[in-house]
Short mmCIF file of C-alpha atoms and ligand atoms in Angstrom, two decimals:
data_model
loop_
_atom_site.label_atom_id
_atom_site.label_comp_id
_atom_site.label_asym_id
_atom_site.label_seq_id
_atom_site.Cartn_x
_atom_site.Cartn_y
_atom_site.Cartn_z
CA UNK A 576 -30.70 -0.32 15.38
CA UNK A 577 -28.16 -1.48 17.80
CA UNK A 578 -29.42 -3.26 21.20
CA UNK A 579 -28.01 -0.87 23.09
CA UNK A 580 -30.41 1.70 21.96
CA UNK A 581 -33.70 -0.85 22.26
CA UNK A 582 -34.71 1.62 25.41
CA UNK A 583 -34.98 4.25 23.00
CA UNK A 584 -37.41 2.58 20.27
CA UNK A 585 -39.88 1.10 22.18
CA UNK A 586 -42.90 0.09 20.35
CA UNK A 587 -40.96 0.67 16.89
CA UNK A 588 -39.91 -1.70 14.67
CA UNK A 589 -36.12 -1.96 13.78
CA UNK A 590 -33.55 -4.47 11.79
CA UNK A 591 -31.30 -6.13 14.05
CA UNK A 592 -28.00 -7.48 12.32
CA UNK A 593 -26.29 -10.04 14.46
CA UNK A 594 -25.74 -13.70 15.49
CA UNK A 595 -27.97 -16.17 17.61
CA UNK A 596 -26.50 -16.29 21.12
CA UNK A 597 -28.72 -19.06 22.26
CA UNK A 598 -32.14 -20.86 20.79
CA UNK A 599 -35.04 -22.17 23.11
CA UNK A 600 -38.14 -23.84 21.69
CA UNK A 601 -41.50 -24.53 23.29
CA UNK A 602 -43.96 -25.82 20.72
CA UNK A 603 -45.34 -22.39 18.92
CA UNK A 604 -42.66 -20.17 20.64
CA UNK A 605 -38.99 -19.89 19.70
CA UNK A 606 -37.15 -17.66 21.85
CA UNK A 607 -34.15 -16.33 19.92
CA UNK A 608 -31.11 -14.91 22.04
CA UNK A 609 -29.65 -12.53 19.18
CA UNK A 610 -26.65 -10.39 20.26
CA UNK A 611 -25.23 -7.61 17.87
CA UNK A 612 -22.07 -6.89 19.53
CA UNK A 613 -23.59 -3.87 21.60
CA UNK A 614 -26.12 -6.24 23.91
CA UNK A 615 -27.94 -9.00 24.20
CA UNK A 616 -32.00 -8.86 22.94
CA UNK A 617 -34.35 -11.72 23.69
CA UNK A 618 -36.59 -11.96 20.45
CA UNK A 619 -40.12 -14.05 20.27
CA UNK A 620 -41.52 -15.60 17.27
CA UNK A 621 -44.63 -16.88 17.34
CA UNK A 622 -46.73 -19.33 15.75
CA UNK A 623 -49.79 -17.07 15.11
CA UNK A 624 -47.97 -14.14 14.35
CA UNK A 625 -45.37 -15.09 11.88
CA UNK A 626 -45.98 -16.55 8.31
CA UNK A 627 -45.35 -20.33 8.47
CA UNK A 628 -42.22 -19.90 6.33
CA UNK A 629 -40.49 -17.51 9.01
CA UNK A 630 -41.42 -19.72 11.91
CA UNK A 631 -40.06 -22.75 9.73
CA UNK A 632 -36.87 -20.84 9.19
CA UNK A 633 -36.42 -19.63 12.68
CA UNK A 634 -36.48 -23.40 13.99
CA UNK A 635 -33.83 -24.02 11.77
CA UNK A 636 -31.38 -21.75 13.51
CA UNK A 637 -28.41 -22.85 15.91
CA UNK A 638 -25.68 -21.15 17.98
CA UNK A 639 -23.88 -18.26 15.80
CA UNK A 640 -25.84 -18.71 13.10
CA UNK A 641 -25.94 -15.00 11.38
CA UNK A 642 -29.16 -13.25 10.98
CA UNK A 643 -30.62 -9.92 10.40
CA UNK A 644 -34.22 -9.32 12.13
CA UNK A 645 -36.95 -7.42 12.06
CA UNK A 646 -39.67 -6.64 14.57
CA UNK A 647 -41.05 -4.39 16.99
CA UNK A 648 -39.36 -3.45 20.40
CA UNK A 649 -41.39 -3.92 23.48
CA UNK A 650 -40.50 -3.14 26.99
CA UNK A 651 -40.44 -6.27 29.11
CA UNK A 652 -39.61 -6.68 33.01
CA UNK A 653 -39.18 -10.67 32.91
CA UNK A 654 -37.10 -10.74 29.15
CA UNK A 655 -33.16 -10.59 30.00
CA UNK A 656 -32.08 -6.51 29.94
CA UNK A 657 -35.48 -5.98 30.12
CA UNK A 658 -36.82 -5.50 26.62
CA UNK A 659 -37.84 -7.66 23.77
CA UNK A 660 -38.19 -8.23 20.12
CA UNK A 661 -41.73 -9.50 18.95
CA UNK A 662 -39.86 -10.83 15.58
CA UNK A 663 -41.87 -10.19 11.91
CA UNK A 664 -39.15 -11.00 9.19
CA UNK A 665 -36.12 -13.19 9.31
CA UNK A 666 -32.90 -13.14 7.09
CA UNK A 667 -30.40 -15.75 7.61
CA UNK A 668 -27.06 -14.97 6.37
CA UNK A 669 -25.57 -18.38 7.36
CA UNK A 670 -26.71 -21.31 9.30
CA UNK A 671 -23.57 -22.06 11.72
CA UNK A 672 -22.65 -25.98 12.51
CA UNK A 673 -20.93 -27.43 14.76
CA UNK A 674 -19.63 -24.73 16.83
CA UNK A 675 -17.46 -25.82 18.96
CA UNK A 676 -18.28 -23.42 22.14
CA UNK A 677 -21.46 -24.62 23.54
CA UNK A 678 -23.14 -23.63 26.64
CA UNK A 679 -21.82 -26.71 28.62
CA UNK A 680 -18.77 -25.98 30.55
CA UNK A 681 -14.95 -25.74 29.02
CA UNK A 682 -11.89 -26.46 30.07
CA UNK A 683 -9.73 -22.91 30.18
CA UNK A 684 -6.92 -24.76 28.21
CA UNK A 685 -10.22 -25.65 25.43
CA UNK A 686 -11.53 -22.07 25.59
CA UNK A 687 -8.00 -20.42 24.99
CA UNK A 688 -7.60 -22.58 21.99
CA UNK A 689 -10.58 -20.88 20.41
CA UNK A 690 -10.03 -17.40 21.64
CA UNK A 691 -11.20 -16.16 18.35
CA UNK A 692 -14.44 -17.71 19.31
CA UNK A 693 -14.51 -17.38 22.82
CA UNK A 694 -14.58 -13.56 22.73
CA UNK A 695 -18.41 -13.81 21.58
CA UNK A 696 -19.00 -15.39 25.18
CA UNK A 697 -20.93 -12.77 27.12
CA UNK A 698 -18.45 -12.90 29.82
CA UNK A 699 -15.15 -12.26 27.52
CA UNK A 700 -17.34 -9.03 26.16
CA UNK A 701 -18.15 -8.08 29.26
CA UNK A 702 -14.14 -8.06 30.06
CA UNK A 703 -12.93 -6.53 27.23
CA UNK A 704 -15.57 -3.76 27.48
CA UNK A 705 -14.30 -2.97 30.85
CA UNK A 706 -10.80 -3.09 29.40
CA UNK A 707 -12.39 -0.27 26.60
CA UNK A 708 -13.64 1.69 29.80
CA UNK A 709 -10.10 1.89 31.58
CA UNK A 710 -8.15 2.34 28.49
CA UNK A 711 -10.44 5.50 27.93
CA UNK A 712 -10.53 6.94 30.87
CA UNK A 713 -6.80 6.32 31.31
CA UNK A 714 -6.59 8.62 28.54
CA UNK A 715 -8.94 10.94 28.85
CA UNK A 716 -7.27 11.33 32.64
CA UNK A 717 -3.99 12.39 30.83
CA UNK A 718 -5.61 14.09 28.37
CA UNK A 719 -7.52 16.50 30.60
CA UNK A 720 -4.58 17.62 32.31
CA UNK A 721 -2.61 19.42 29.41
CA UNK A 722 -0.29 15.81 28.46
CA UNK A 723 1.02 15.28 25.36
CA UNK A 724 0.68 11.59 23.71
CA UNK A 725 4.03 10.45 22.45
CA UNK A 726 4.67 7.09 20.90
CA UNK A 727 7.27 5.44 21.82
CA UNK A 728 9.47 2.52 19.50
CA UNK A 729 8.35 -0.66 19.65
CA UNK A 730 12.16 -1.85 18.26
CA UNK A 731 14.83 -1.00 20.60
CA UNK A 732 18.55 -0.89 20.51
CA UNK A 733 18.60 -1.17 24.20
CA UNK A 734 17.02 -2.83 27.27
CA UNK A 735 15.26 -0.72 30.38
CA UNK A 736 14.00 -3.29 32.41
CA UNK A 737 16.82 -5.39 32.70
CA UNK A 738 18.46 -7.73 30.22
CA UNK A 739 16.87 -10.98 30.95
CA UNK A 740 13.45 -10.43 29.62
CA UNK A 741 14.33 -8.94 26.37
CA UNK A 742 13.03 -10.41 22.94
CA UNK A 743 15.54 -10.16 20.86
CA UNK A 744 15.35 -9.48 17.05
CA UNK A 745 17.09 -9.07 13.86
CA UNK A 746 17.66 -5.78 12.69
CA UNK A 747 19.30 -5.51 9.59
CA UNK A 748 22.39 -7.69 11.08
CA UNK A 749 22.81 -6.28 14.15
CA UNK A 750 20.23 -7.39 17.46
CA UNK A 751 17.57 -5.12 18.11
CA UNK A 752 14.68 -5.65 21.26
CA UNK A 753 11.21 -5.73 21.13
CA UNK A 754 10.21 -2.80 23.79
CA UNK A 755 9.90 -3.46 27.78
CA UNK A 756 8.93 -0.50 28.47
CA UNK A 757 8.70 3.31 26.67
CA UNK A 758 10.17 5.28 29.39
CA UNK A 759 13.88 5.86 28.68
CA UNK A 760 12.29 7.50 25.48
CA UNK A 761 9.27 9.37 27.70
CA UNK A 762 12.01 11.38 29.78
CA UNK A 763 13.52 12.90 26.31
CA UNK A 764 10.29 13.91 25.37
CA UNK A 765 9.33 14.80 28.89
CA UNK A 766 12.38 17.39 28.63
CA UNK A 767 10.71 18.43 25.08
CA UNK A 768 6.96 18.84 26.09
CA UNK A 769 6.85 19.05 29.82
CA UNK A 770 4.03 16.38 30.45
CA UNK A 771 4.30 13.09 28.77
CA UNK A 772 2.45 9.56 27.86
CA UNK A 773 2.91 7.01 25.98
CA UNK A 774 0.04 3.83 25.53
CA UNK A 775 1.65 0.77 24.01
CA UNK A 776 2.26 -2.43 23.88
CA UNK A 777 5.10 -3.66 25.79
CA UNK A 778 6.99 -7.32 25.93
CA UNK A 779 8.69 -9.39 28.49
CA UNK A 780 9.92 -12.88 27.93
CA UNK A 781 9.26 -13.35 31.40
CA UNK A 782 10.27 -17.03 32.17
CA UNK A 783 7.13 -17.43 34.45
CA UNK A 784 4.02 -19.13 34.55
CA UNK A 785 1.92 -17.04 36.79
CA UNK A 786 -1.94 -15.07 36.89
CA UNK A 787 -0.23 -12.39 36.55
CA UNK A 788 2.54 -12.41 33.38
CA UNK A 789 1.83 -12.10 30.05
CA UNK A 790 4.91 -11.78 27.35
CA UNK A 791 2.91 -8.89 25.67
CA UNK A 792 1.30 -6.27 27.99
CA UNK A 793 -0.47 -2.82 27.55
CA UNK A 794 1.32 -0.19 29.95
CA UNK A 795 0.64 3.78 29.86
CA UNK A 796 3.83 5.73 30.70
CA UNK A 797 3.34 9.27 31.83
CA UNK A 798 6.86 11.50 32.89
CA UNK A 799 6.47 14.26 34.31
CA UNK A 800 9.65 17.19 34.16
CA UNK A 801 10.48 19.16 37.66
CA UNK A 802 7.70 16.82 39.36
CA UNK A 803 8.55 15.67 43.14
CA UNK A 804 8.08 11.62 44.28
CA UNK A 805 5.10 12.85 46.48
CA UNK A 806 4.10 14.66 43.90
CA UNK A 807 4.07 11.46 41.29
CA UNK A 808 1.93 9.29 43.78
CA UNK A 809 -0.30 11.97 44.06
CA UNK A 810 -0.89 11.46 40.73
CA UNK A 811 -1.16 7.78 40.79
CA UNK A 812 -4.13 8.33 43.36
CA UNK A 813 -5.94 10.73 41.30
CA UNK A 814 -5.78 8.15 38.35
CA UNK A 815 -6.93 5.28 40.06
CA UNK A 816 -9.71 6.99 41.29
CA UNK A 817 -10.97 8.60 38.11
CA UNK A 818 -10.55 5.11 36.16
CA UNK A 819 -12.20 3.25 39.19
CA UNK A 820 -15.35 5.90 39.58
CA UNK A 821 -15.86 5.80 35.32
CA UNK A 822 -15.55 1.90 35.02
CA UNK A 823 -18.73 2.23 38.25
CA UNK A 824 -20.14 4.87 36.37
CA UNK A 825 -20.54 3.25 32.33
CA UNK A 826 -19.91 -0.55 33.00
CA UNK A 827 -22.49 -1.33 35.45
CA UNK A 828 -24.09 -3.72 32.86
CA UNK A 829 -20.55 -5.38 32.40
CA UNK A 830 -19.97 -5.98 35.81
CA UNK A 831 -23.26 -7.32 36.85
CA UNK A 832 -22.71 -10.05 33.84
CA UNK A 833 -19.14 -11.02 35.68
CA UNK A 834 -21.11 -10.90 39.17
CA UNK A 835 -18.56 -8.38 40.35
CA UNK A 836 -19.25 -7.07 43.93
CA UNK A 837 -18.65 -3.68 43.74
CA UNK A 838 -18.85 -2.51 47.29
CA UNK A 839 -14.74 -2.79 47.49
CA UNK A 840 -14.44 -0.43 44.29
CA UNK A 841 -16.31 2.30 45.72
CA UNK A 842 -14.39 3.13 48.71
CA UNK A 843 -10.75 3.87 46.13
CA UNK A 844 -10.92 7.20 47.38
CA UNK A 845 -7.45 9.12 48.00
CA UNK A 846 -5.72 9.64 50.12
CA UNK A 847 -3.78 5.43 49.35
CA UNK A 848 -2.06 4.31 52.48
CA UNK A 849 1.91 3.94 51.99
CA UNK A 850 4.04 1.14 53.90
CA UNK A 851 7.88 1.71 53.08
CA UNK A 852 9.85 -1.51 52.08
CA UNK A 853 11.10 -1.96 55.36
CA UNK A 854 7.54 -1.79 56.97
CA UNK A 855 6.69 -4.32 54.06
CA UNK A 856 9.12 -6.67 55.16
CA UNK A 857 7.63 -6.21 58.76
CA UNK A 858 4.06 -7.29 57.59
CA UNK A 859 5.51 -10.06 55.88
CA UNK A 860 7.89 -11.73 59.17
CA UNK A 861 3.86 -11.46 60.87
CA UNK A 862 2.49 -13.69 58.22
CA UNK A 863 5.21 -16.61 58.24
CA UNK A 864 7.01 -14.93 55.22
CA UNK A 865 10.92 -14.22 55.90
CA UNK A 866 13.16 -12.23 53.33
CA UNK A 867 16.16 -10.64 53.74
CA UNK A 868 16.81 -6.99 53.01
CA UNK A 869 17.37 -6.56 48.97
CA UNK A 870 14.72 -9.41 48.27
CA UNK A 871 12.01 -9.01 45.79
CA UNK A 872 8.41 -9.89 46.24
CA UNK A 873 7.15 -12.23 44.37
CA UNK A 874 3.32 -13.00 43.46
CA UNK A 875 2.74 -14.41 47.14
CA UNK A 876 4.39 -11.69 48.94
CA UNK A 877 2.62 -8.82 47.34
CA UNK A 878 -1.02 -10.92 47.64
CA UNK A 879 -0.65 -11.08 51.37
CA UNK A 880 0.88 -7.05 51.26
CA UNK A 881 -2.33 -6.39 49.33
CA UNK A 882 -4.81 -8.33 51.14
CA UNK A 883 -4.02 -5.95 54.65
CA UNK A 884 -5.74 -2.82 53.13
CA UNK A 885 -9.15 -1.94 51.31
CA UNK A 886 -7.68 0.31 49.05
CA UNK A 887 -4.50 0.33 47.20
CA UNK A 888 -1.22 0.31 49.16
CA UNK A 889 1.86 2.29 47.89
CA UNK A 890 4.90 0.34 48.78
CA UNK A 891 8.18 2.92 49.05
CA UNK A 892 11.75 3.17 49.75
CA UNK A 893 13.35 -0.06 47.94
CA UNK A 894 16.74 -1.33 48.33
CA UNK A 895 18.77 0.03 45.66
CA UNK A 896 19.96 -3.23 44.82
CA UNK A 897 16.46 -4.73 44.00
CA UNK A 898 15.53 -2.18 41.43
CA UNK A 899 16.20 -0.70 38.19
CA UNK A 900 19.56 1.36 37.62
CA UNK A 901 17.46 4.71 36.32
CA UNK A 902 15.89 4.76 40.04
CA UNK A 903 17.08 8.17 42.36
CA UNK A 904 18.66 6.80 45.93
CA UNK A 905 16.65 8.81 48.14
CA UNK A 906 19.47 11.17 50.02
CA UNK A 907 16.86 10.85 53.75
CA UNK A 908 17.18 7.29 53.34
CA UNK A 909 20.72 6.08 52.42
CA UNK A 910 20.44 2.68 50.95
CA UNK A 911 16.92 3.06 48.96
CA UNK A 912 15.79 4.56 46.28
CA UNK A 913 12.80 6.79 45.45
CA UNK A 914 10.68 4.21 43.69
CA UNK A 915 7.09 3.02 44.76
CA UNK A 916 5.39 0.14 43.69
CA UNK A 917 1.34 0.46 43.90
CA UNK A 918 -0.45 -3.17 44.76
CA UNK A 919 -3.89 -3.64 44.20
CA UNK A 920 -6.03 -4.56 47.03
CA UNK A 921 -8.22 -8.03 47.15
CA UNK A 922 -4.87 -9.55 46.98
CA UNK A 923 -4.01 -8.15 43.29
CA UNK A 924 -0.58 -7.08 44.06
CA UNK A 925 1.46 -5.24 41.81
CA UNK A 926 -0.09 -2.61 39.32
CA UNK A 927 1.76 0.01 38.70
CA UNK A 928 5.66 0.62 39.33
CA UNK A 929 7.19 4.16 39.11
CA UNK A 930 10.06 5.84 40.72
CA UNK A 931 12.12 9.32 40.55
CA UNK A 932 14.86 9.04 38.06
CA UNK A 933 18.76 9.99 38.83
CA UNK A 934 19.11 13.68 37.35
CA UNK A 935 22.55 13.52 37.75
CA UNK A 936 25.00 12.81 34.82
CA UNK A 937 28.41 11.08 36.86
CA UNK A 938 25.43 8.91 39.40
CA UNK A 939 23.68 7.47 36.29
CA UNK A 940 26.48 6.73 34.29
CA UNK A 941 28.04 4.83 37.83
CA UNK A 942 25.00 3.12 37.84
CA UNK A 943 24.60 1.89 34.04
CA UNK A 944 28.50 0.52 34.64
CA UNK A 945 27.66 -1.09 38.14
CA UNK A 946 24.57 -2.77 36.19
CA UNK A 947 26.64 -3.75 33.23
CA UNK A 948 25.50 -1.71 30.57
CA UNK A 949 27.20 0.25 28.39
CA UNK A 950 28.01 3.52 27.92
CA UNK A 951 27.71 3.50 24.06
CA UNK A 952 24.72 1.86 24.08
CA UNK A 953 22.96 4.84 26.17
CA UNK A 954 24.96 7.96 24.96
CA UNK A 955 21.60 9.29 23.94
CA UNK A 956 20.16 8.59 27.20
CA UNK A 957 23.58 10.34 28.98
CA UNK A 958 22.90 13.74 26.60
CA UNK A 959 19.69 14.36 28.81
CA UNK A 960 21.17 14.79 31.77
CA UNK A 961 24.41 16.68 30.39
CA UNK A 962 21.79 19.33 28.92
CA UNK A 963 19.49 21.26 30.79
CA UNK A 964 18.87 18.05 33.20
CA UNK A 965 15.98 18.36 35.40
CA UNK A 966 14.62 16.34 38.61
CA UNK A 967 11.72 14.32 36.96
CA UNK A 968 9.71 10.88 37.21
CA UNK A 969 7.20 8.60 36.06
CA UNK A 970 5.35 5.16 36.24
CA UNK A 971 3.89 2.61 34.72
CA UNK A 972 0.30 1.31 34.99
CA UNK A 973 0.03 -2.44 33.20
CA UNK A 974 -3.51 -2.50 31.96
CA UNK A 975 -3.95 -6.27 32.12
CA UNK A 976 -3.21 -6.26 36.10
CA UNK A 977 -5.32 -3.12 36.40
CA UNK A 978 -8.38 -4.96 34.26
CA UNK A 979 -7.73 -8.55 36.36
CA UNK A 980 -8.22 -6.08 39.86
CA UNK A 981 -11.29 -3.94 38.33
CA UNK A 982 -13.21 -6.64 36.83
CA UNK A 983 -12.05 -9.03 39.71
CA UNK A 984 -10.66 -12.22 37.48
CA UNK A 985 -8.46 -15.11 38.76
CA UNK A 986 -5.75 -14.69 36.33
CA UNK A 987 -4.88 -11.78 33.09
CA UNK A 988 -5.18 -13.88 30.22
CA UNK A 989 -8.50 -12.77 30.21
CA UNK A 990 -7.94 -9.16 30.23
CA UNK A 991 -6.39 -8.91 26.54
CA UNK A 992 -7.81 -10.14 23.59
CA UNK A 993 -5.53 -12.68 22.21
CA UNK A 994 -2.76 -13.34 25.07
CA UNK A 995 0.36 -14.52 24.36
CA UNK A 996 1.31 -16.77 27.08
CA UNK A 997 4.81 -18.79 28.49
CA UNK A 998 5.54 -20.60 25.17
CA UNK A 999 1.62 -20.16 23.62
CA UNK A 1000 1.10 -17.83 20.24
CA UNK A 1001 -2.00 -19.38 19.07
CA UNK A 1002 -4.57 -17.90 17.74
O1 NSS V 780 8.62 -3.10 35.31
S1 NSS V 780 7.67 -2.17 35.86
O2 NSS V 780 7.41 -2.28 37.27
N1 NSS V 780 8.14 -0.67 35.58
C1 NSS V 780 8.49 -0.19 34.38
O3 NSS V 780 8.46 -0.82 33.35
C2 NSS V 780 8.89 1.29 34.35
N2 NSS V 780 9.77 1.50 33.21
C3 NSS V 780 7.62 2.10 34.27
C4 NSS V 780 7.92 3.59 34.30
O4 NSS V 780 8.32 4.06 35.34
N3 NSS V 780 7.70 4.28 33.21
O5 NSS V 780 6.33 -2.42 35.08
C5 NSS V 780 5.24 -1.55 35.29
C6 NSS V 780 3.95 -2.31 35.36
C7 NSS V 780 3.85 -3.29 36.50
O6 NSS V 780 3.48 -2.65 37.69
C8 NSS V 780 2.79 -4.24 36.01
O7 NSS V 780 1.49 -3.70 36.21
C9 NSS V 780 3.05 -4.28 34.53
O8 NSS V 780 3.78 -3.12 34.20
N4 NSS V 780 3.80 -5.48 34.15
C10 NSS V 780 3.24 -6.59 33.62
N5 NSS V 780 1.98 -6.90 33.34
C11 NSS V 780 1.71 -8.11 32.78
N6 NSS V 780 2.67 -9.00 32.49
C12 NSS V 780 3.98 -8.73 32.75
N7 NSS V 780 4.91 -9.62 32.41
C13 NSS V 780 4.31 -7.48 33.35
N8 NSS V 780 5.47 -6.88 33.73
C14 NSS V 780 5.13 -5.67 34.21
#
């Protein structure tokens, strides 16, 4: 049996195979913490009900020592998640020493060393279970409404995000670039199946040190062929929503472990309010914060954008000069282009960035040369909008950002498994 399903065999007994989360002694009762990956089970072995050779062996087991258990499932209020095991046999597979996580407090800088440990914490499971939810339902979302799942390369010829986070590689002689992003390579297919997504990893040597960069991300890319910019946050909205609602719906043990308050998650309801860049800047001037026109936000900016609303904000209309060269200039608002950047509320910021892309074959290839990219380099890219070239768009949700705002953490090297970090690769 797996915890999970201890609700479901009450008063039976079962084999539990797992690892001692925590031991707790008081003369003729050991209280055994076992978790099996799916839960958590508080297991009792007693004195008068064991043979002396099981109790003796039970006292003998520390923190992550392995075990497989028997015993009979009983349903108790006061035991943590409510049930228990009344233990009859004990194996022990290995008797753990020394290990190095204890319950005492860490250091983050400690606790990142051992990652490969520190993912048995019941906090870090709760996390990356939440991270399971949203990947799902991300998918399932898509999935539901008729897209197609392409992959996209993770080895590129060519940059879309701009050349000064690429990590470069050799590729038979000749550089080649880990992936920033799948979307150049989501509108071809969007122009072959209509609806498109791609889920993969994506890297940015991003020179900063910040909660919310990681060199290696998760983002889904959907594009979307003859779709309008209303049309794509529209989209956006429904997402949220549906990822939000299933993460309240199947995690509610995960986030009562992280002590998240849930109350702000259940008003994400459309319709998301929109502020235009200009607006943004507005907001901004009222808190202290001056930019110019054509400035980015950085981390602070967006946290006090964030912080105005209860839901997430859609931030629209950016100065062409602040954004990527793919991005449509919107023809009602000379000057900007058709891009909106979604910030998560509670001071998140940033989670997703999307935009409508320039259809046009003489625009895009003025704005590849005003960027200083070349034309060689994105002849493929060129050939989509010289046949049958369509308005279309798309976005980008980063999953780490969108687990750090769900689950409510202080930074996103929690959100991934093993995160690799300004300058850190280990584990
Ligand atoms: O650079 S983005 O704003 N947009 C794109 O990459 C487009 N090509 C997406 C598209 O339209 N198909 O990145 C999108 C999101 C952004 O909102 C963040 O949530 C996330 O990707 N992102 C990151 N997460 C973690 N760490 C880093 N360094 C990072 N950079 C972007």
């Amino acid at each position: 049996m797996y915890i999970e399903e201890a609700k479901n065999n009450v008063g039976k007994e079962v084999t539990i195979k797992g690892w001692i989360y925590n031991t707790r002694s008081s003369g003729k009762i050991i209280f055994l913490l076992i978790r099996d990956g799916t839960g958590i089970i508080q297991s009792v072995v007693s004195k008068n009900d064991v043979p002396e050779e099981i109790f003796q062996k039970a006292k003998k087991l520390t923190q992550e020592s392995s075990v497989i258990v028997k015993g009979i499932i009983r349903e108790d209020k006061r035991a943590p998640g409510g049930y228990e095991l009344l233990l009859k046999d004990l194996e022990i597979i290995q008797i753990t020493k020394d290990y190095p996580i204890t319950p005492k407090e860490h250091g983050v800088g400690f606790l990142m060393e051992h990652r490969h440990l520190w993912l048995r914490s019941k906090r870090q499971w709760a996390i990356l279970r939440i991270r399971h939810r949203i990947e799902k339902s991300l998918r399932d979302f898509f999935d539901n409404r008729g897209f197609t799942l392409v992959d996209a390369p993770i080895l590129t010829p060519n940059a879309c995000e701009g050349s000064t986070t690429l990590f470069e590689t050799d590729y038979f002689g000749k550089p080649a670039f880990l992936s920033q992003s799948g979307q150049l390579y989501m509108e071809a297919a969007a122009m072959a199946f209509g609806k498109v997504y791609c889920f993969g990893p994506t890297f940015r040597a991003e020179k900063s040190k910040t909660r919310r960069h990681l060199m290696e991300f998760w983002m889904l890319e959907p594009e979307i062929a003859y779709i309008t910019f209303e049309e794509n946050m529209k989209i956006q909205e429904e997402m949220i929503t549906y990822v939000v609602q299933e993460v309240l719906k199947n995690c509610q043990n995960e986030l009562s472990i992280i002590g998240r308050d849930t109350t702000v998650l259940e008003k994400v309801k459309p319709p998301f309010p929109k502020i235009s860049y200009k607006e943004a800047l507005e907001i901004l001037e009222k808190h202290g914060k001056h930019l110019e026109w054509g400035d980015d936000f950085g981390g602070d900016e967006e946290t006090i954008l964030a912080a105005q609303f209860d839901k997430p904000v859609f931030v629209h209309n950016f100065p062409t000069g602040a954004k990527a060269f793919y991005m449509k200039p919107d023809p009602d608002n000379p000057g900007t282009v058709l891009a909106a950047d979604l910030l998560a509320p509670e001071g998140y910021g940033e989670i997703i960035g999307g935009s409508q892309r320039i259809d046009d074959y003489d625009l895009l290839l003025k704005r590849l040369k005003e960027n200083g990219l070349s034309e060689e380099d994105y002849k493929w890219y060129l050939d989509l909008r010289k046949y049958g070239s369509v308005p279309h768009g798309g976005f980008g949700i980063g999953l780490e950002r969108t687990v750090a705002w769900i689950a409510k953490l202080p930074h996103v090297r929690e959100t991934i498994p093993f995160p690799r970090l300004l300058e850190k690769i280990y584990p």
